[in-house]
Structures are given as C-alpha cells and as structure tokens.
Coordinates of C-alpha atoms in Angstrom, one line a residue:
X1461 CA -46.6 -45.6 7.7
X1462 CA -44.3 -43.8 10.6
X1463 CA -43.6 -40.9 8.4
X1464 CA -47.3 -40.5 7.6
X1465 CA -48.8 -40.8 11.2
X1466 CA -45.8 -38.7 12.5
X1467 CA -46.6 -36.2 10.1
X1468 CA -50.3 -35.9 10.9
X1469 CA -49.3 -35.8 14.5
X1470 CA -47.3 -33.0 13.6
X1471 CA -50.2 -30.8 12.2
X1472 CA -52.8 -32.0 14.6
X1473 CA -50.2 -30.0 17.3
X1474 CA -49.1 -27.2 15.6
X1475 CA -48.3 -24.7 18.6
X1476 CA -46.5 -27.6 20.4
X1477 CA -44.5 -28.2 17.0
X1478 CA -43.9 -24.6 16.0
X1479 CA -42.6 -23.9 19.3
X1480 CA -40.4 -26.7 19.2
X1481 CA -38.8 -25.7 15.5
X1482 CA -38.9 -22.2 16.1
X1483 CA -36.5 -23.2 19.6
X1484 CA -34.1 -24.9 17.2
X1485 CA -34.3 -22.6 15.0
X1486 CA -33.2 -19.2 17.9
X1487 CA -30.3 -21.4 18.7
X1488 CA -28.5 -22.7 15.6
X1489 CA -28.9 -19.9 13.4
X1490 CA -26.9 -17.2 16.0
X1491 CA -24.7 -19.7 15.9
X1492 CA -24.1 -20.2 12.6
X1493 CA -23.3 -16.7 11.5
X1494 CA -21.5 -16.4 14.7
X1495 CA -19.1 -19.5 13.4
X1496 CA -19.2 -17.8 9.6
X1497 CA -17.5 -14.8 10.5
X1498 CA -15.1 -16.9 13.0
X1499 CA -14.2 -19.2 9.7
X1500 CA -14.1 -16.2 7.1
X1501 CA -12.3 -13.3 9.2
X1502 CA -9.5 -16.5 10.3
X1503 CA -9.5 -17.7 6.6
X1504 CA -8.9 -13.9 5.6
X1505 CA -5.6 -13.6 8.0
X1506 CA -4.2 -17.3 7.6
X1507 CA -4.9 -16.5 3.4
X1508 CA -2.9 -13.6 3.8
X1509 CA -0.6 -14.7 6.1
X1510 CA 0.3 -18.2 4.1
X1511 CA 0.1 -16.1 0.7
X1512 CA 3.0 -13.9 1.7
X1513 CA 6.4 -16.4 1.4
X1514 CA 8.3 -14.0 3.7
X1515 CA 5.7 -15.3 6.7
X1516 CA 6.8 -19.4 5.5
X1517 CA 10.6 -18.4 5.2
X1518 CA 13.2 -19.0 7.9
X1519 CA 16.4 -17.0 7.3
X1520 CA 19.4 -17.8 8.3
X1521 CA 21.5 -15.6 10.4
X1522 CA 25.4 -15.4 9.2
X1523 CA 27.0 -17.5 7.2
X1524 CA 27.4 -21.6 8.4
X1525 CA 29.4 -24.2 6.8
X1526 CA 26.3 -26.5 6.2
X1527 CA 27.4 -30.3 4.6
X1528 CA 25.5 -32.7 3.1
X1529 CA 23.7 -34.3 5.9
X1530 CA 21.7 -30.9 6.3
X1531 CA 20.4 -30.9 2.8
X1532 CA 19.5 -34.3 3.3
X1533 CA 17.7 -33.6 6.5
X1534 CA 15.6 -30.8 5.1
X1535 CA 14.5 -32.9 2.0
X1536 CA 13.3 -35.9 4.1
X1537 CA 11.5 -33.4 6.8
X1538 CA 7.8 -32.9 5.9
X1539 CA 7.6 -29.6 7.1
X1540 CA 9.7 -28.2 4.7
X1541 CA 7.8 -27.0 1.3
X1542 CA 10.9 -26.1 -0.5
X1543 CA 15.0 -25.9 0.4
X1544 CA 17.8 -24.6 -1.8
X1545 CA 21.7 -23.9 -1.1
X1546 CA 23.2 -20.5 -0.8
X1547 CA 26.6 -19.2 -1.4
X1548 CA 27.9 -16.5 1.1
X1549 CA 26.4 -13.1 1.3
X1550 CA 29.0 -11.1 -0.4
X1551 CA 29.0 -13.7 -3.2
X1552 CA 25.6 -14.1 -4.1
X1553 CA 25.3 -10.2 -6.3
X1554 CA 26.0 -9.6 -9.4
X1555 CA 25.3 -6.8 -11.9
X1556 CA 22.6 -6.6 -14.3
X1557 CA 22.9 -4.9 -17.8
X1558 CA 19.7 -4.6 -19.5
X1559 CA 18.0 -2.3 -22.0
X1560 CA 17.8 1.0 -19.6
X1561 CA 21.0 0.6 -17.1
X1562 CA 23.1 -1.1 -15.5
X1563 CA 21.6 -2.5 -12.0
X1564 CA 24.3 -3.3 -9.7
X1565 CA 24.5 -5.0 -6.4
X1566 CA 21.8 -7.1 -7.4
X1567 CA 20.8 -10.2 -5.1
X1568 CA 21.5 -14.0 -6.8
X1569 CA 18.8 -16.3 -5.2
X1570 CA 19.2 -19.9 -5.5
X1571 CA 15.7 -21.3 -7.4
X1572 CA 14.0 -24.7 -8.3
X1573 CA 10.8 -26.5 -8.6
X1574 CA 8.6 -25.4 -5.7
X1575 CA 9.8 -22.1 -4.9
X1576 CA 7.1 -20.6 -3.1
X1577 CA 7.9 -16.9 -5.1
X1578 CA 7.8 -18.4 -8.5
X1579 CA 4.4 -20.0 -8.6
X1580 CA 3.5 -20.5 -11.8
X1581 CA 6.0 -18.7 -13.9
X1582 CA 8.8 -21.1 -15.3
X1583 CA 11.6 -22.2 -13.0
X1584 CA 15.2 -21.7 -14.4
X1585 CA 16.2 -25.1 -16.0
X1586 CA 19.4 -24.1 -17.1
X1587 CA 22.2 -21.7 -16.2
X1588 CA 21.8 -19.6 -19.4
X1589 CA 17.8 -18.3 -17.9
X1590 CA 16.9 -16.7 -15.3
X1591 CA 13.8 -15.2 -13.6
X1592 CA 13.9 -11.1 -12.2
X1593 CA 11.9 -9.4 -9.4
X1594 CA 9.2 -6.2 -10.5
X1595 CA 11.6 -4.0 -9.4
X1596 CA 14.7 -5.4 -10.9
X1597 CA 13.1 -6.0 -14.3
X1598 CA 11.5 -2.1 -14.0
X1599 CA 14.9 -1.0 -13.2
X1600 CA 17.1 -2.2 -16.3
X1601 CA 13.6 -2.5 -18.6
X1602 CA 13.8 -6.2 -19.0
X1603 CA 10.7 -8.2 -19.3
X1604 CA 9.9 -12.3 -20.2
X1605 CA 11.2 -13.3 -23.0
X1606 CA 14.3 -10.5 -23.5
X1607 CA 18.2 -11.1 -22.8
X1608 CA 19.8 -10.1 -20.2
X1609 CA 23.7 -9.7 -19.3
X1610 CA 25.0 -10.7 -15.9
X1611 CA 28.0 -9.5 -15.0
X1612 CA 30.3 -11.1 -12.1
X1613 CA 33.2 -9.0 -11.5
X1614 CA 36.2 -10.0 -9.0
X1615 CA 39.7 -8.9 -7.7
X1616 CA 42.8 -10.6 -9.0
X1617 CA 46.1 -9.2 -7.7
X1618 CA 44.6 -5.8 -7.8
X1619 CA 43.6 -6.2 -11.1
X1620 CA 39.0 -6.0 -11.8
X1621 CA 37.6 -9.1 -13.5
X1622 CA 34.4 -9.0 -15.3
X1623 CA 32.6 -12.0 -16.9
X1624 CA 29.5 -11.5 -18.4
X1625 CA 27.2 -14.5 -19.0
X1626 CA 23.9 -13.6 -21.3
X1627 CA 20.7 -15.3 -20.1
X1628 CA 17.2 -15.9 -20.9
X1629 CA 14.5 -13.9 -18.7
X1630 CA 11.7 -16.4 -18.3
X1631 CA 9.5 -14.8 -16.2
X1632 CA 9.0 -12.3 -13.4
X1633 CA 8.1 -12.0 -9.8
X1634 CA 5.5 -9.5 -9.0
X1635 CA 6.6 -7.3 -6.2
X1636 CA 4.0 -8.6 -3.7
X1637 CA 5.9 -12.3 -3.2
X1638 CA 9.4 -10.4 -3.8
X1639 CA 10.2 -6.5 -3.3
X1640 CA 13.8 -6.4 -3.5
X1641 CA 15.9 -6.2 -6.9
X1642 CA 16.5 -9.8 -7.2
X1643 CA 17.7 -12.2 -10.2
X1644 CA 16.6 -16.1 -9.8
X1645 CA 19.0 -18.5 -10.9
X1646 CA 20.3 -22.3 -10.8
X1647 CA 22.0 -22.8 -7.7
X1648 CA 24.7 -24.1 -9.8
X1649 CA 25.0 -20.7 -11.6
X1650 CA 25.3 -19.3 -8.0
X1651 CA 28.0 -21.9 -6.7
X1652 CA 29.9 -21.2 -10.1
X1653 CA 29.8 -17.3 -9.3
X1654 CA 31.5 -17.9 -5.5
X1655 CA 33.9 -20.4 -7.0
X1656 CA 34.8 -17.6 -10.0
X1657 CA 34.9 -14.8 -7.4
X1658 CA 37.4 -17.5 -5.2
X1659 CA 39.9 -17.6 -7.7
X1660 CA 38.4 -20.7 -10.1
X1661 CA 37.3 -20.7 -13.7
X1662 CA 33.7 -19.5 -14.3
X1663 CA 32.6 -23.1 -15.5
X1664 CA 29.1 -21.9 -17.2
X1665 CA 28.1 -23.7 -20.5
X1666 CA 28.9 -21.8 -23.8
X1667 CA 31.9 -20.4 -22.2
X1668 CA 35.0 -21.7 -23.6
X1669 CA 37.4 -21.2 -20.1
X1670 CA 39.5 -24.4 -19.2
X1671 CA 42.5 -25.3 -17.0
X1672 CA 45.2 -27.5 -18.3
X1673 CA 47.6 -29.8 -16.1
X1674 CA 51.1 -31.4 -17.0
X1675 CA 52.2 -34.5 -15.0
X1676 CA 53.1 -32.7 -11.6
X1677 CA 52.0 -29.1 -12.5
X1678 CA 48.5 -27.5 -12.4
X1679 CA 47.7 -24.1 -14.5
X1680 CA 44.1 -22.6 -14.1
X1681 CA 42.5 -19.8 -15.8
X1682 CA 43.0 -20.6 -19.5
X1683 CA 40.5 -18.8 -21.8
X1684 CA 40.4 -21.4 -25.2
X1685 CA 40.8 -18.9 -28.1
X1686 CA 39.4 -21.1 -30.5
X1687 CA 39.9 -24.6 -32.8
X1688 CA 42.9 -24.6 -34.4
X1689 CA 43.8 -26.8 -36.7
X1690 CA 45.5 -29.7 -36.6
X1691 CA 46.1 -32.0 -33.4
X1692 CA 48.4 -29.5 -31.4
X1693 CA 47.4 -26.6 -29.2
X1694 CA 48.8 -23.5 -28.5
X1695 CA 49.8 -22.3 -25.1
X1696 CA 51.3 -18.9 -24.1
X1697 CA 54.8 -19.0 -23.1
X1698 CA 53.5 -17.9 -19.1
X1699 CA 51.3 -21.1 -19.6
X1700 CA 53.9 -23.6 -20.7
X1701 CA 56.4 -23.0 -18.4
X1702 CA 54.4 -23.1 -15.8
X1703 CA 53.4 -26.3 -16.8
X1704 CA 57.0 -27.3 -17.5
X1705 CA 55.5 -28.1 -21.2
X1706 CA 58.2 -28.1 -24.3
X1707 CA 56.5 -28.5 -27.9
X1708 CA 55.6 -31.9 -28.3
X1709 CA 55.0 -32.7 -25.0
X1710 CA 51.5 -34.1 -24.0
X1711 CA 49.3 -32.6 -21.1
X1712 CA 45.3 -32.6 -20.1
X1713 CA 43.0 -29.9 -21.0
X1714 CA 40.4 -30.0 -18.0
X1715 CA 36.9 -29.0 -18.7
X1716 CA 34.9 -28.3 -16.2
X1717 CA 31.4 -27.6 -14.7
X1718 CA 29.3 -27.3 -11.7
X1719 CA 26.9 -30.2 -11.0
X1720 CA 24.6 -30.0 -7.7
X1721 CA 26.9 -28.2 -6.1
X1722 CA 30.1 -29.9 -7.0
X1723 CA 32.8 -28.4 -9.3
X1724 CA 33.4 -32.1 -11.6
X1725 CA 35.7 -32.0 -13.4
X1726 CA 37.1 -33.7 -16.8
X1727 CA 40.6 -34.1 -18.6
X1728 CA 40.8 -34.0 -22.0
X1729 CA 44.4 -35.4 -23.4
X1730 CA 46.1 -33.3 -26.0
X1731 CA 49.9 -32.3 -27.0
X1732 CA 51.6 -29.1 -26.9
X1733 CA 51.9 -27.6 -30.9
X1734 CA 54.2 -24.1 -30.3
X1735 CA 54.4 -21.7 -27.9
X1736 CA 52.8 -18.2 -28.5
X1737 CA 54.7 -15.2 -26.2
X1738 CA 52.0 -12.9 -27.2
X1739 CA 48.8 -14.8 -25.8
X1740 CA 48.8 -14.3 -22.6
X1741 CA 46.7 -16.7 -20.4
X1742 CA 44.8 -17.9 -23.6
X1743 CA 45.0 -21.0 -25.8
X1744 CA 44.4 -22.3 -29.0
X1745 CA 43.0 -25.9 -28.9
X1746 CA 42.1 -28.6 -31.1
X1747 CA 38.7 -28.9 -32.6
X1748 CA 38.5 -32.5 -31.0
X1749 CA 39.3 -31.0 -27.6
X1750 CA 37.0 -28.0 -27.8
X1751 CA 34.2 -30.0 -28.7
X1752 CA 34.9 -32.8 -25.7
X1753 CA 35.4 -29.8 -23.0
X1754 CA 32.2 -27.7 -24.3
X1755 CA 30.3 -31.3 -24.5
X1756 CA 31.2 -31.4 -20.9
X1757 CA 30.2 -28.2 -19.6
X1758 CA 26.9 -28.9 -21.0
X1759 CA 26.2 -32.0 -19.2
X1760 CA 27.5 -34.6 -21.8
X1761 CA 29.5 -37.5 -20.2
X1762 CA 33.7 -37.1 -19.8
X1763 CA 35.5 -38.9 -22.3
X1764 CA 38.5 -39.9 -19.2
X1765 CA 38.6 -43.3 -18.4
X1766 CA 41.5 -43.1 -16.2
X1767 CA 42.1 -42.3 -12.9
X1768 CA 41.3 -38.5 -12.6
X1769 CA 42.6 -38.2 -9.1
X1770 CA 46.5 -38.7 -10.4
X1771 CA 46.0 -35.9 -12.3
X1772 CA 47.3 -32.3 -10.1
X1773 CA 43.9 -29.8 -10.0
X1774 CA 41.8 -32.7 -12.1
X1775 CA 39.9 -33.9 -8.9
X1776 CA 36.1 -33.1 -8.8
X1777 CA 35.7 -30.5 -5.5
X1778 CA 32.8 -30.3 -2.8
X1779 CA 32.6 -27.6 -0.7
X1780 CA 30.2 -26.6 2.2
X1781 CA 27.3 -24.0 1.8
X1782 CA 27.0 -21.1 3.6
X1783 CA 23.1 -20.5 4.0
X1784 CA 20.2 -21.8 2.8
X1785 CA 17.0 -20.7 1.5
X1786 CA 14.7 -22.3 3.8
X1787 CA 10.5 -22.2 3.5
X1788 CA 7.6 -24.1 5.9
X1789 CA 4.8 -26.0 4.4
X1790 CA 2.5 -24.3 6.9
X1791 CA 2.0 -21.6 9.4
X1792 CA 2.0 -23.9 12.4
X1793 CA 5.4 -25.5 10.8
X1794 CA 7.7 -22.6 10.8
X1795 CA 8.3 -22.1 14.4
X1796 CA 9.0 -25.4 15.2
X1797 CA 11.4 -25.8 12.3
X1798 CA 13.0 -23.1 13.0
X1799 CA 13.7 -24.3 16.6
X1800 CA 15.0 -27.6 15.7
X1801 CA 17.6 -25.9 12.8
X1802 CA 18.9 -24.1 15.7
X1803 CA 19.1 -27.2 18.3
X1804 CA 20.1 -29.7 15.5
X1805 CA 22.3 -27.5 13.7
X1806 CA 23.7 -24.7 16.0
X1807 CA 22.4 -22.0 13.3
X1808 CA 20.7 -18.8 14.5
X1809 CA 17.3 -18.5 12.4
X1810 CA 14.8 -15.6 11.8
X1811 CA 11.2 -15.9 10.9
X1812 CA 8.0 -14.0 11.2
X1813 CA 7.1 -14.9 14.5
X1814 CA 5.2 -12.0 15.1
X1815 CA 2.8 -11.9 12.4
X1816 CA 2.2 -15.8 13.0
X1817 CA 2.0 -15.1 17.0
X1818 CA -1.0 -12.4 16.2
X1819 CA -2.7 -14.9 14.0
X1820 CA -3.1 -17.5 16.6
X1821 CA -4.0 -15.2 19.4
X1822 CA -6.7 -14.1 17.1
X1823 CA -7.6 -17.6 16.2
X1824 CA -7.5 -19.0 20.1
X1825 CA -9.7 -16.0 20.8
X1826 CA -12.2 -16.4 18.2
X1827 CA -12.4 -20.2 19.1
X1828 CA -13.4 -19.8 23.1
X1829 CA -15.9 -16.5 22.1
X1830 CA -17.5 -19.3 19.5
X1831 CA -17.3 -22.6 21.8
X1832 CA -18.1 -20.7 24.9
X1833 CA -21.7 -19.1 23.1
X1834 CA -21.8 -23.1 21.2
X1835 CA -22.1 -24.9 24.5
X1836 CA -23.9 -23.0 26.6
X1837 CA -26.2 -22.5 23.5
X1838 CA -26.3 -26.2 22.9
X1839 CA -27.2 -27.3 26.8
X1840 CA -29.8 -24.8 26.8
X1841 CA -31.4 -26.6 23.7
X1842 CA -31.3 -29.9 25.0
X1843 CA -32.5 -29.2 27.8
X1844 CA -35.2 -27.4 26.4
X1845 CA -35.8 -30.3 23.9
X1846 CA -35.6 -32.9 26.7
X1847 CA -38.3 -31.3 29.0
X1848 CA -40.9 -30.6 26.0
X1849 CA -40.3 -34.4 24.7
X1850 CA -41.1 -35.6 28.0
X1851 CA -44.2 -33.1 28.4
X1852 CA -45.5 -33.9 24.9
X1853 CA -45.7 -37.6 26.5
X1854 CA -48.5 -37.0 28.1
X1855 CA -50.5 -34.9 25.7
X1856 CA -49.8 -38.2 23.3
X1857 CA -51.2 -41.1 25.6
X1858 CA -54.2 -41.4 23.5
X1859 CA -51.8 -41.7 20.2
X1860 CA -49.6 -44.0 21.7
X1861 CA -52.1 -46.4 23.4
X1862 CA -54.1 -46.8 19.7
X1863 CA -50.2 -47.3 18.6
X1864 CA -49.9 -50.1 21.0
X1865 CA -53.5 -50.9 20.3
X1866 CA -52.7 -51.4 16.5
X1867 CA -49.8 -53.8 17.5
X1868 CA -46.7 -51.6 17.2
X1869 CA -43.8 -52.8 19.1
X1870 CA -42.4 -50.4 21.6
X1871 CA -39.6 -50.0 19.5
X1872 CA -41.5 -49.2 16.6
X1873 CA -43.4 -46.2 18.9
X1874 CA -39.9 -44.8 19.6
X1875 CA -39.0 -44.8 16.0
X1876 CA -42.3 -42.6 15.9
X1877 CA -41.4 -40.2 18.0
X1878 CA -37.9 -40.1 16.4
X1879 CA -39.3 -39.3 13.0
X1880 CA -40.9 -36.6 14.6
X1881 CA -38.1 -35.2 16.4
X1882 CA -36.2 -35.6 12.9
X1883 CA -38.9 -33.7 11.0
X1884 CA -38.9 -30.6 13.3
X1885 CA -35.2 -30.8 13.1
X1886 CA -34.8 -30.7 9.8
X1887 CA -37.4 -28.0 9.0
X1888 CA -35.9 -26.1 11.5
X1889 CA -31.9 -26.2 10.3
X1890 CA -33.4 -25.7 6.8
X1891 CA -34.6 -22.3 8.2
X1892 CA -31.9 -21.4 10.1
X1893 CA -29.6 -22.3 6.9
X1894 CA -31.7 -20.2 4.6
X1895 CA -31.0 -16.7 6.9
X1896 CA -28.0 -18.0 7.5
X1897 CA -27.5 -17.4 3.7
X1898 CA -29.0 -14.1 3.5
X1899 CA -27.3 -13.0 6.9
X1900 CA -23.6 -14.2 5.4
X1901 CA -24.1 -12.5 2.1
X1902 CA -25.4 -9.3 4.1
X1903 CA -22.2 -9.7 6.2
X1904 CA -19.9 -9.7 2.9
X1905 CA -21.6 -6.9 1.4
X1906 CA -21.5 -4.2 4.3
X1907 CA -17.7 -5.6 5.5
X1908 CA -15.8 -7.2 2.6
X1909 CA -15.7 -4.3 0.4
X1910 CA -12.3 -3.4 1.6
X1911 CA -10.8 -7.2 1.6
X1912 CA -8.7 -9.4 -1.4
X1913 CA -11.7 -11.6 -1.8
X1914 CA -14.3 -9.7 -0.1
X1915 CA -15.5 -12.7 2.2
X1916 CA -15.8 -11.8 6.1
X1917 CA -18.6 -14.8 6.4
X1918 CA -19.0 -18.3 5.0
X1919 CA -19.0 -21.8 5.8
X1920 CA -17.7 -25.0 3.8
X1921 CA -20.3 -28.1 3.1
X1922 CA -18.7 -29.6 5.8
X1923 CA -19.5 -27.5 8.4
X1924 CA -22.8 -27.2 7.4
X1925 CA -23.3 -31.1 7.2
X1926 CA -21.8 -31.0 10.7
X1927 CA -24.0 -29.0 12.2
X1928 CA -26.7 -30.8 10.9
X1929 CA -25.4 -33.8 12.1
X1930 CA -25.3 -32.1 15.7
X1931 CA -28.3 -30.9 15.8
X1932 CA -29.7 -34.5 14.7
X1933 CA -27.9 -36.1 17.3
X1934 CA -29.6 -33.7 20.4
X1935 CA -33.1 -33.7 18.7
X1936 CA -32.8 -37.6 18.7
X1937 CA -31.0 -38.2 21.9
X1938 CA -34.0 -36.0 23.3
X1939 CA -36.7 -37.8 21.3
X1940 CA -35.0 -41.3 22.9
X1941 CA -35.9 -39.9 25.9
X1942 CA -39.4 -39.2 25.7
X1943 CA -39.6 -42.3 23.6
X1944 CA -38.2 -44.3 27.1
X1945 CA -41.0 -42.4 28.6
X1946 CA -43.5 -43.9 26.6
X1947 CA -42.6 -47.2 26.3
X1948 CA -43.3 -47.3 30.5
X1949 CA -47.3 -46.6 29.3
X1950 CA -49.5 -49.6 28.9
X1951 CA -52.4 -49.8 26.4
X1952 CA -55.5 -49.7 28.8
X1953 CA -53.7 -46.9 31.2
X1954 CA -53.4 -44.3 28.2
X1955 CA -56.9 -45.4 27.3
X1956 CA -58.6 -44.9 31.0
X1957 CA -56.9 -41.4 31.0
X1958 CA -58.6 -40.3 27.9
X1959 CA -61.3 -37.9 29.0
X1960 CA -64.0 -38.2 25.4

C-alpha cells in the first residue's frame, strides 16, 4: 500500500520529483567516472608494476654468510611470496652447450615452486632439468623439450676441470619476467656447482664420482670406472697409498649427494682387489657398491648403520649461503622487508624503490583529487536533499493529514516518505550508472588503445554496490528528516490549511 500511494505521490509532483532525481543524478554520475578512471589508470600502474618480478625482488648486496635461522625467518614471514638460497656470485655461472654455440658466463639461479618468473611453466624437480631465459635459449638454439649440456669448469693446481652434466630443458622464461641469459636450476644443483668449483666431488645423480676413506686416511675425487667383477675394487696406486691400503685391506667407498643444502654423505664398505699404476685417480668398483653409491645419489636411503662420524671425510657438511633470492608478496611489502633484512640481518638490500615510490605518489594524488570532489560533492547533495525534504513537507500536508486520517501510525508516514526518497534514489543511480557505462566504455575507446589491456576506466561490483549504498544512506537520512518534520503535523491542522 506504501509503495503504491508513494508512487502516485510521485507522479502527482513530477517537477518536484524530476528535480529531485535529476540533483542525484548531476552529482553521482561525475563522480563515478571520475572514480573509474582513478581505479583503472591505478590498476594499470600497480598491474604493471606487480607483473614485473624485478619491482617484488629485493637483491642482496655482496655476499653474507646467511645460516639457517634466516631461511627459517623468511619462510615463516608472510610478506615473503617466495625465497631460495644462492651460492656466491663467482660460483653461480656455468657454460651452456646447445645446438648453435656454446653460451658462457651464463647465470645459475636457484628455482622452486612459486618463483614469481616461472609462472606456469614447470619448475625443475630434479637436478638433471632445467628451465632457460628467451635469450639464453635464442642464443645456443635450445627450446622445451631438447637437451642441453652444462658445463662447470674449475682450477686444480693450475690444471682446467670441466664437468658436463646433460639436462632436460622444461620450459622457458619469456624475456619480459627475465632479460638476462639465465639457466634455472635446483638449488641443490647450484650448491653442488660451488662445492665442485671448492675442491669437492660434483655429487649430481647419474654421475658415477665417489671418495673412498681408510681408517685414518681420507682420499677425494675418485671417478668409479665401472663394475668389475667380483667383490674387490681396483684403486690406482696414487689412491692406495694415500689411503695406506695394501690388497686385501678393507676401506669405505663414500657416495655422496647434496640434499637441501647439505652435502650427506654415505659409506659404502668394500676391500681393496689390486692396485692399478696406470689409472690415475679412477676406480673400478664392485657391482654391489656401484649400485648402493648411485642408489644414493639419487635419493635412495644409505645402506651404513654405523657411526658415520668415525669415519675421516664421511661426515655429512652444512655450510652457510651467501645470497638469497628474495621476492615480496605485494608492492606495499617490499620496502618494509627490505628494511627489516637490513636491521635484523645486517645485509645491504636493493629493490625498486623508485618505480614503487612513483606509484604511490600517483595513487595518494589520485585519492585526495577524488575524495576532495566526493565530499564536497556529497554535502552539497545532502544538503540539497535535506532542504527540498523539508520544503516538500509542506506541499504534502493534505497527503499526510488523510494519512493520519486513514489511521497510519507516524511511523508508518515516515516509512512513506522513505519509499519515496528510495524510489527517486534508485531511478536516479540507475541513470547515472547507465552513462556511467557509456562514458567508461567511451573513455577505453579514445585512451586505452595504447595500454596491455586497453582499460583506463572501470569499476568492480563492489564499488558500484557501494555507492549505491551511499547514496541510499543520504537520500534516507534526508527523507528521516522531513519524515520528523511531519510527524510534528496533527490531522485537523494539515486539514484547516488546505485551501479547496
């Protein structure tokens, strides 16, 4: 019954109403395309900002000795989107033979679930695959799916080392996340590279490189030959006396491999066959032993039960980290992450400050233009709304006195008056919403022909819901007003003023 007589109220005062809509209308649509472009020019910049991982990274300046507690710290902090150990600078290159050329100096990055330049292309599971930049792949002609050589080259007694470990290319980067000639790797592969070029075996699966260890003597650097036959190995004559090993003597075989960051190790006990004075630094082992120290390296389980410790160069190693690959969930993260890795840590970061400072000036600006024009816009409404409410009063006497007369409560005359104020409100944001549309698409048109996603204007549901909802609240709030007005009019007082 409200709706209905508010409606036919409504018509019955048509200038009184379209000026009321039509004032609703001048001051929420402005504002609405005002707040479009605000949302889609920030969304542009923060899109583009966030997109590019080099604006979420924090680099770390120099080389740091960073322990277990850091690693620990970053994975339990909720700012951090994703974290990986690095090796020192001068160890983390290697060489890349592909089907072209050779690319050398190549950078070794640290990868895992969550890298921010992956995405969606496969992350390295194991240390035989690997992912390559755009311009490392163009370079050597590699793409997913081929084999590729790295090669990891050192100095021993002024004597050039090479190994050269195939693996897998599962994917590539495309040069917009990465622009440098880069290979993506376990961080295991990468801890096994430094260890290699620090004098260690290169323990990588498949490749058959041990150490072996008599009761007080430690020998590293054995290449296994292959199985021979038999229960008895083979050692070079440099190898066994270095040992202190006569045939028939028993010593370990130690496998080894590189597990989160730790070189573990595992003896493998086997005796000494015959001496070969031709096979320098290389062995001839058992089946049973080759098997066990390959198993090993590939993640099976160590066949030792005994105390490994008591065995000389048998003890599983830790050592530091230099650097770390460091990236923030967020743009408003990364400076304050990057402070407290300096405070907490004493390491000197870098990060795009620049680009992010820009984005919030831009933002901050943008926000006061918008909220500036929104309140003074909004006041001016209610005001507006307030005054024509409380005129409209007295044009309404007769209405509300047969209101009374009929034996409507004075709440119930209020909720009149609401429904009315919620009618013109609602006509009026459909309105403003509808050249809103045309005025945003317009806006896209003319402007976003030169941007990614060719949006310079738009608003979610949820601003548009809350602007309703605003507008609501003023328009009722208003209509409360005249409706306290009204309830001060007795029956037979709005009837004596009506003139007939």
């Amino acid at each position: 019954m409200l709706w209905k007589l508010a409606c036919s109220d409504l018509r019955k005062d048509r200038k009184v109403s379209f000026c009321v809509a039509v004032s609703i209308f001048a001051v929420v649509c402005p504002l609405m395309l005002l707040y479009s472009l605000r949302v889609g020019i920030l969304q542009g910049i923060e899109d583009n900002l966030v997109n590019d991982p080099q604006n979420l990274e924090i680099r770390m300046i120099g080389n740091s000795s960073l322990n277990d507690d850091f690693f620990a710290w970053l994975g339990s902090d909720r700012r951090v989107s994703f974290s990986a150990p690095l090796t020192r600078s001068l160890s983390a290159v290697a060489d890349l033979r592909g089907k072209k050329r050779i690319l050398t100096g190549a950078e070794m990055l640290p990868t895992g679930n969550g890298d921010p330049l992956l995405r969606d292309i496969p992350v390295p599971v194991s240390q035989h695959e690997a992912v390559l930049s755009a311009k490392a792949a163009s370079y050597i002609g590699a793409a997913a799916g081929d084999t590729v050589e790295i090669v990891i080259t050192r100095t021993v007694n002024d004597r050039r080392e090479a190994e050269r470990i195939p693996v897998k290319v599962t994917g590539i980067v495309p040069e917009s996340l990465s622009d440098g000639k880069s290979v993506f790797l376990t961080p295991d592969f990468i801890t096994a590279a430094e260890r290699y070029r620090d004098g260690d075996t290169l323990f990588i699966s498949g490749m058959s490189l041990v150490s072996a260890s008599s009761d007080t003597a430690y020998a590293g650097e054995i290449r296994a030959q292959g199985a021979g036959s038999g229960n008895a190995a083979v050692l070079s004559d440099k190898t066994a006396s270095a040992l202190g090993l006569r045939p028939g003597d028993a010593f370990h075989v130690i496998a080894g491999r590189v597990n989160d960051g730790t070189l573990e190790k595992c003896p493998v006990e086997t005796v000494l066959g015959s001496v070969d004075p031709e096979s320098s630094g290389r062995a001839v082992l058992p089946e049973g032993v080759m098997k066990a120290a390959e198993a090993f390296s590939a993640g099976g389980a160590c066949p030792f039960k005994g105390n490994a410790d008591a065995i000389p160069g048998a003890s599983s190693v830790r050592r530091p980290f230099a650097r770390a690959r460091i990236y923030a969930g967020a743009l408003d993260d990364v400076e304050s992450l990057a402070a407290d890795i300096s405070e907490k840590w004493n390491i000197e970061t870098r990060t795009q400050a620049d680009a992010i400072s820009r984005a919030r000036f831009v933002r901050s600006a943008l926000d006061y233009v918008f909220w500036l024009v929104a309140l003074v816009s909004a006041f001016g409404m209610a005001f507006f709304l307030f005054g024509t409410f409380t005129a409209d009063i007295e044009r309404k006497t007769q209405t509300i006195a047969m209101l009374r007369l009929m034996g409507l409560t004075r709440k119930r005359v209020s909720l009149f008056l609401m429904a009315e104020a919620f009618i013109l409100s609602s006509a009026a944001y459909a309105m403003a919403c509808a050249v809103y549309f045309a005025g945003s698409m317009t806006f896209n048109a003319h402007f976003g022909a030169g941007l990614d996603d060719n949006v310079v204007s738009t608003l979610s549901i949820s601003h548009i819901i809350s602007g309703y909802a605003a507008v609501l609240a003023i328009s009722l709030m208003a209509s409360l007003w005249g409706a306290w007005q009204a309830s001060r009019i007795e029956p037979g007082e709005a009837l004596r003023s009506v003139r007939y």
